[in-house]
Structure formats: C-alpha cells, structure tokens
Tab-separated table of C-alpha atoms in Angstrom:
chain	number	residue	atom	x	y	z
A	7	MET	CA	-25.649	2.486	30.264
A	8	THR	CA	-23.235	-0.125	30.483
A	9	ALA	CA	-19.548	1.490	31.362
A	10	LEU	CA	-16.562	-0.447	29.466
A	11	SER	CA	-12.991	-0.579	31.516
A	12	ASP	CA	-10.387	1.753	29.396
A	13	ARG	CA	-8.521	-1.024	27.729
A	14	THR	CA	-11.968	-2.048	26.444
A	15	ALA	CA	-12.407	0.954	25.019
A	16	GLY	CA	-8.958	1.890	24.633
A	17	PHE	CA	-8.539	-1.275	22.918
A	18	GLY	CA	-11.107	-1.357	20.634
A	19	LEU	CA	-10.620	1.837	19.152
A	20	ALA	CA	-6.962	1.258	18.374
A	21	ALA	CA	-8.901	-1.894	16.187
A	22	ALA	CA	-11.209	0.310	14.495
A	23	LEU	CA	-7.932	2.804	13.906
A	24	ALA	CA	-6.041	0.094	12.668
A	25	ALA	CA	-8.599	-1.206	10.347
A	26	LEU	CA	-8.758	2.018	8.582
A	27	ALA	CA	-4.887	2.188	8.705
A	28	ASP	CA	-4.652	-0.701	6.771
A	29	LEU	CA	-6.887	0.454	4.092
A	30	ALA	CA	-4.509	3.594	4.053
A	31	LEU	CA	-2.143	2.083	3.561
A	32	VAL	CA	-3.262	0.168	0.899
A	33	LEU	CA	-4.504	3.241	-1.197
A	34	LEU	CA	-1.282	4.838	-0.072
A	35	LYS	CA	1.400	1.268	-1.246
A	36	GLN	CA	-0.236	1.476	-4.198
A	37	THR	CA	-0.575	4.714	-5.381
A	38	HIS	CA	2.940	5.547	-4.930
A	39	PRO	CA	5.698	3.411	-5.688
A	40	ALA	CA	8.200	4.965	-3.292
A	41	VAL	CA	6.289	4.176	-0.476
A	42	LEU	CA	6.059	0.549	-2.021
A	43	ALA	CA	10.270	0.649	-1.949
A	44	TRP	CA	10.803	3.043	1.138
A	45	LEU	CA	8.532	-0.053	2.653
A	46	ALA	CA	10.190	-2.750	1.432
A	47	ARG	CA	13.824	-1.568	1.402
A	48	SER	CA	12.795	-0.930	5.485
A	49	PHE	CA	12.005	-4.481	6.578
A	50	GLY	CA	13.078	-6.352	4.170
A	51	HIS	CA	8.987	-6.382	2.096
A	52	HIS	CA	6.385	-4.622	2.243
A	53	TRP	CA	3.607	-6.944	3.099
A	54	ILE	CA	6.134	-7.110	6.507
A	55	GLY	CA	6.144	-3.657	6.727
A	56	HIS	CA	2.918	-2.771	6.388
A	57	GLY	CA	1.472	-5.708	8.218
A	58	VAL	CA	4.299	-4.231	11.058
A	59	LEU	CA	2.911	-1.072	11.108
A	60	ILE	CA	-0.530	-2.165	11.170
A	61	VAL	CA	0.042	-4.107	14.300
A	62	GLY	CA	2.039	-1.517	15.474
A	63	LEU	CA	0.164	0.813	15.239
A	64	TYR	CA	-2.914	-1.215	16.854
A	65	ALA	CA	-0.497	-2.409	19.941
A	66	GLY	CA	0.432	1.832	20.311
A	67	ALA	CA	-2.836	3.453	19.872
A	68	GLY	CA	-3.942	1.062	21.994
A	69	LEU	CA	-1.707	1.729	25.161
A	70	SER	CA	-1.908	5.243	24.626
A	71	LEU	CA	-6.090	5.377	24.212
A	72	THR	CA	-6.307	3.351	27.210
A	73	ARG	CA	-4.368	5.961	29.054
A	74	ALA	CA	-6.879	8.972	27.683
A	75	GLY	CA	-8.642	7.186	29.954
A	76	LEU	CA	-12.000	6.664	27.779
A	77	GLY	CA	-14.342	3.624	28.866
A	78	ARG	CA	-17.099	5.793	30.140
A	79	ARG	CA	-16.673	8.296	27.039
A	80	VAL	CA	-17.938	5.802	24.585
A	81	SER	CA	-20.816	3.688	25.510
A	82	PRO	CA	-20.582	-0.267	23.950
A	83	THR	CA	-23.025	0.182	20.771
A	84	LEU	CA	-20.643	3.344	19.059
A	85	LEU	CA	-17.513	1.608	19.847
A	86	PHE	CA	-19.883	-1.866	17.871
A	87	ARG	CA	-20.579	0.560	15.073
A	88	LEU	CA	-17.036	2.180	14.671
A	89	LEU	CA	-15.713	-1.195	14.587
A	90	LEU	CA	-17.816	-2.448	12.089
A	91	THR	CA	-18.044	0.271	10.329
A	92	ALA	CA	-13.819	-0.049	10.403
A	93	MET	CA	-13.704	-2.577	9.052
A	94	ALA	CA	-16.940	-2.620	6.194
A	95	VAL	CA	-15.206	0.615	5.078
A	96	SER	CA	-11.923	-1.077	4.966
A	97	GLY	CA	-12.356	-4.578	3.733
A	98	GLY	CA	-14.957	-3.459	1.207
A	99	GLY	CA	-12.150	-0.697	-0.103
A	100	ILE	CA	-9.838	-2.832	0.090
A	101	ALA	CA	-11.995	-5.523	-2.424
A	102	LEU	CA	-13.166	-2.774	-4.919
A	103	PHE	CA	-9.721	-1.537	-4.377
A	104	PHE	CA	-7.853	-4.443	-6.242
A	105	ALA	CA	-11.442	-5.139	-8.113
A	106	LEU	CA	-11.581	-2.088	-9.920
A	107	PHE	CA	-7.618	-1.197	-10.603
A	108	ASP	CA	-5.732	-4.306	-10.741
B	28	MET	CA	8.850	-24.627	1.562
B	29	THR	CA	4.994	-26.994	1.229
B	30	SER	CA	5.120	-27.851	5.428
B	31	LEU	CA	5.079	-23.950	6.060
B	32	LEU	CA	1.811	-23.889	3.434
B	33	VAL	CA	-0.420	-27.002	4.553
B	34	ALA	CA	1.270	-25.632	8.331
B	35	HIS	CA	-0.647	-21.955	7.063
B	36	HIS	CA	-4.300	-23.365	5.673
B	37	LEU	CA	-4.720	-25.881	9.218
B	38	SER	CA	-4.026	-22.919	11.851
B	39	GLY	CA	-6.673	-21.465	9.570
B	40	LEU	CA	-8.998	-24.216	9.724
B	41	LEU	CA	-9.233	-24.411	13.630
B	42	SER	CA	-8.252	-20.788	14.393
B	43	LEU	CA	-12.502	-20.432	12.303
B	44	LEU	CA	-13.417	-23.386	13.910
B	45	ALA	CA	-12.334	-21.174	17.365
B	46	ALA	CA	-14.366	-18.631	16.013
B	47	LEU	CA	-17.469	-20.923	15.698
B	48	TRP	CA	-16.804	-21.901	18.315
B	49	LEU	CA	-16.363	-18.915	20.444
B	50	TRP	CA	-19.150	-17.467	18.756
B	51	ALA	CA	-21.370	-20.321	20.225
B	52	GLU	CA	-20.505	-20.169	23.438
B	53	LEU	CA	-20.879	-16.834	23.935
B	54	GLY	CA	-24.784	-16.708	23.623
B	55	ALA	CA	-25.288	-19.323	25.511
B	56	ALA	CA	-27.718	-17.914	28.382
B	57	GLN	CA	-25.216	-17.838	31.014
B	58	PRO	CA	-21.710	-18.137	28.736
B	59	ALA	CA	-18.634	-19.679	31.058
B	60	ALA	CA	-16.143	-17.096	31.506
B	61	GLY	CA	-13.111	-18.636	31.599
B	62	ARG	CA	-14.269	-21.490	28.023
B	63	CYS	CA	-14.403	-18.071	26.431
B	64	ARG	CA	-11.564	-15.940	27.551
B	65	ARG	CA	-9.301	-19.121	26.503
B	66	LEU	CA	-11.554	-20.135	23.647
B	67	ALA	CA	-10.717	-16.259	22.870
B	68	LEU	CA	-6.630	-16.820	23.896
B	69	LEU	CA	-6.947	-19.996	21.445
B	70	LEU	CA	-7.655	-17.522	18.419
B	71	ALA	CA	-5.360	-15.085	19.712
B	72	HIS	CA	-2.480	-17.534	18.648
B	73	LEU	CA	-4.475	-19.007	16.458
B	74	ALA	CA	-4.513	-16.458	14.509
B	75	GLY	CA	-0.973	-14.748	14.903
B	76	ALA	CA	0.071	-18.563	13.346
B	77	VAL	CA	-1.702	-18.049	10.056
B	78	LEU	CA	-0.192	-14.966	9.930
B	79	LEU	CA	3.183	-16.099	10.579
B	80	LEU	CA	3.327	-19.351	8.783
B	81	GLY	CA	1.302	-17.659	5.046
B	82	GLY	CA	3.725	-14.761	5.990
B	83	ALA	CA	6.904	-17.402	5.691
B	84	TRP	CA	5.624	-18.731	2.289
B	85	TYR	CA	4.426	-15.485	0.782
B	86	VAL	CA	7.716	-13.194	1.309
B	87	LEU	CA	9.666	-17.231	0.685
B	88	ALA	CA	7.939	-18.785	-1.649
B	89	TYR	CA	5.624	-17.306	-3.384
B	90	GLY	CA	7.499	-15.662	-5.479
B	91	ALA	CA	7.601	-18.981	-8.037
B	92	ASP	CA	4.156	-18.913	-7.336
B	93	ARG	CA	3.797	-15.673	-8.673
B	94	ALA	CA	5.465	-16.237	-11.850
B	95	VAL	CA	3.199	-19.098	-13.405
B	96	ILE	CA	0.006	-17.123	-12.427
B	97	LEU	CA	1.057	-13.701	-13.864
B	98	ARG	CA	2.048	-16.627	-17.119
B	99	GLY	CA	-1.213	-18.651	-16.829
B	100	PRO	CA	-5.125	-17.585	-18.349
B	101	TRP	CA	-5.643	-16.155	-14.963
B	102	PRO	CA	-3.274	-13.265	-14.170
B	103	GLN	CA	-6.044	-11.746	-11.712
B	104	ALA	CA	-5.409	-14.484	-9.806
B	105	HIS	CA	-2.422	-12.232	-8.259
B	106	GLY	CA	-3.535	-9.625	-8.755
B	107	VAL	CA	-7.246	-9.604	-7.303
B	108	ALA	CA	-6.854	-12.584	-4.643
B	109	MET	CA	-3.799	-12.267	-3.330
B	110	GLU	CA	-3.756	-8.230	-3.277
B	111	ILE	CA	-7.048	-8.891	-1.146
B	112	LYS	CA	-6.000	-11.794	0.370
B	113	GLU	CA	-3.407	-10.563	1.820
B	114	HIS	CA	-4.714	-7.367	2.997
B	115	VAL	CA	-7.324	-8.178	3.995
B	116	VAL	CA	-5.942	-10.792	6.803
B	117	PHE	CA	-4.879	-8.552	8.554
B	118	LEU	CA	-8.645	-7.137	9.642
B	119	PHE	CA	-8.468	-10.910	10.100
B	120	LEU	CA	-6.045	-10.340	13.181
B	121	LEU	CA	-6.820	-7.754	14.332
B	122	ALA	CA	-10.876	-8.708	14.498
B	123	ALA	CA	-9.043	-12.095	16.307
B	124	LEU	CA	-6.501	-9.903	18.805
B	125	TYR	CA	-9.174	-6.971	20.261
B	126	LEU	CA	-11.177	-10.762	21.499
B	127	PRO	CA	-9.677	-11.683	24.070
B	128	VAL	CA	-8.831	-7.934	25.761
B	129	LEU	CA	-12.908	-7.437	25.247
B	130	LEU	CA	-13.086	-11.098	27.540
B	131	ARG	CA	-10.784	-9.418	29.531
B	132	ASP	CA	-13.912	-6.376	30.398
B	133	PRO	CA	-15.405	-7.192	34.525
B	134	ALA	CA	-18.859	-6.062	32.091
B	135	TRP	CA	-18.477	-8.496	29.333
B	136	THR	CA	-21.314	-10.679	30.238
B	137	ASP	CA	-23.522	-7.838	29.179
B	138	PRO	CA	-25.621	-7.785	25.949
B	139	SER	CA	-24.623	-5.172	24.623
B	140	LEU	CA	-20.488	-6.464	24.987
B	141	ARG	CA	-21.533	-10.124	24.578
B	142	ARG	CA	-23.285	-8.948	20.870
B	143	LEU	CA	-19.379	-6.371	20.595
B	144	ALA	CA	-17.183	-9.926	21.248
B	145	ARG	CA	-19.972	-11.319	19.276
B	146	ALA	CA	-19.505	-8.905	15.870
B	147	CYS	CA	-15.686	-9.973	16.436
B	148	THR	CA	-16.105	-13.658	15.794
B	149	VAL	CA	-18.081	-13.070	13.445
B	150	LEU	CA	-15.447	-10.915	11.724
B	151	VAL	CA	-13.119	-13.109	11.956
B	152	LEU	CA	-15.186	-15.806	9.784
B	153	LEU	CA	-16.011	-12.636	7.466
B	154	TRP	CA	-12.567	-11.962	6.598
B	155	GLY	CA	-10.587	-15.747	6.929
B	156	VAL	CA	-13.806	-17.393	4.884
B	157	ALA	CA	-12.510	-14.026	2.473
B	158	ALA	CA	-8.915	-14.577	2.220
B	159	ASP	CA	-9.164	-18.603	1.978
B	160	VAL	CA	-11.714	-18.393	-0.972
B	161	GLY	CA	-8.997	-16.347	-2.344
B	162	GLY	CA	-6.600	-18.739	-1.027
B	163	LEU	CA	-8.753	-20.864	-3.266
B	164	VAL	CA	-7.835	-18.541	-6.423
B	165	VAL	CA	-4.446	-18.314	-6.167
B	166	ASP	CA	-4.316	-22.082	-5.779
B	167	LEU	CA	-6.657	-22.586	-9.188
B	168	GLY	CA	-4.432	-19.852	-10.810
B	169	VAL	CA	-1.104	-21.842	-10.188
B	170	ARG	CA	-3.271	-24.578	-11.626
B	171	GLN	CA	-4.347	-23.471	-14.353
B	172	GLY	CA	-0.833	-21.204	-15.746
B	173	LEU	CA	0.432	-25.024	-15.008
B	174	THR	CA	-1.705	-26.781	-17.534
B	175	ARG	CA	-2.610	-23.654	-20.222
B	176	PRO	CA	0.231	-21.566	-21.049
B	177	ALA	CA	-1.695	-18.172	-21.975
B	178	PRO	CA	-2.654	-17.387	-25.118
B	179	PRO	CA	1.487	-15.045	-26.686
B	180	ALA	CA	0.670	-11.420	-26.130
B	181	GLY	CA	-0.812	-9.465	-30.026
B	182	GLY	CA	-0.876	-12.274	-30.728
B	183	GLY	CA	-4.482	-12.932	-32.978
B	184	SER	CA	-5.507	-15.984	-35.199
C-alpha cells in the first residue's frame, strides 16, 4: 500500500471535516437565529463568518492532523472515500435543505 | 460594483478551465510534475479570488438585487439558488485548496493518489458549475423581478 505523507493525510482529513462542518453550520444558522445573529455581529456579515470558520477549520485541523502523523494510518483509498463522501453529503445536504425548506 | 461581478465571473471561468486542464494533465501516462503543481497553485489562487470577489459583491451590493428578486415572481432565485450557491462554493474552495498539498506528496504519481487528485479536480468542476448555474438563476430572478412584478399578495381575481 502506498503511504501518504502526514501532510497529505492531515489536510485531506481536514478538507473532509471542513466540508461536513459547512453543512453543519448551514443547518445551525438556518435553524437557530441566534447563531446567524452572532456570526453577523462578530464578522460584519454572517457569510464572512461562515467562510472564516470553514477556512480556519481547514487550516487549523490540517496543521493539527499533520502533526498527529497519520500518513501511515490512512490509505489513499480510505482518504478518497472519506473526502468524496463528505463532499457529496455536504453539497447534497445543503441543496436538499434549501430546496425543501425555503 | 459591476467590475467586481465581472472579475468574479472571469476568475470562476478561469478556475474551471484550470481544473479541466489539470484533470487532463493528471490522466497522462507520465504527468509533468512542474506543470501539474503550477496548475494546482494557479487553481487554488483563482478559487480564492472567486470567493473574495464574489463575497465582496455579495456583502456590498447583492442587497439591492435580493430586494428585486423577492418582490418578483421568482423568489426562489434567492431562497434556493443563491443560498445553495453561497454555501457550496466553500466545497469548491476546499477541493481547490487541497490540490497543491496533494501534489506536493512525494508519492503523488502513484495511481491511487492521482485518482484522488483527479477526483478533487472533478469536485472543483462539479461545485464550480453548480455555483455558476446558481448565479445564472439569480441573474434570471433579477430580470424577472424587473420585468414582471409579482401579483399583489392574497389578491385573487
């Protein structure tokens, strides 16, 4: 089995995590007006806050998971499946949520 | 503000072309490492530009368009299309940002990693096209709002 570098594994897992967090934050914002208001108040606009949190999570989790040294524990196939599943669940969930509950 | 929107559209189009080019490069029997890495870096920068330019327009200027959409016959252009677009665009960015990291892996020419890299380019294309279609629907929603005012609420004939 090909071993991934720690950075490839760390940032790949972080991308999957941030993708799922994108969906979670959408659901939280849309169902809890207080969260939407907090984001708007703290960042000037809720969308800016959303972006800062998602990109910040990707960068922060990527660096932390890289330091955790997961390269030999995560196979390319597992990372492929995790990343694609997270992206599909997140994108599909966002589209479904707004299509059904607008 | 119009120039922001034009720059947003152009950087989006260029990022899709860069993703398509990178996808093709990664499918070659012997992919050129330097070109693939430069393309991945270019794509990540373009994706960042797409978000910054589109985000600036969205925060500073979209309010007027939203008001037009919501009083027109296509309110879903905001409630569905824009809402989906403004959130799936982060998936587009994540896939684009990961590619330069992936292509710095010493084993990136291994078929399993190249498959992962090509999947990321497909994700960039998929979310990019989805956001683009969302933008088209928003544009049409504004046009509908300007040319066909909605009937009065609750006003039956």
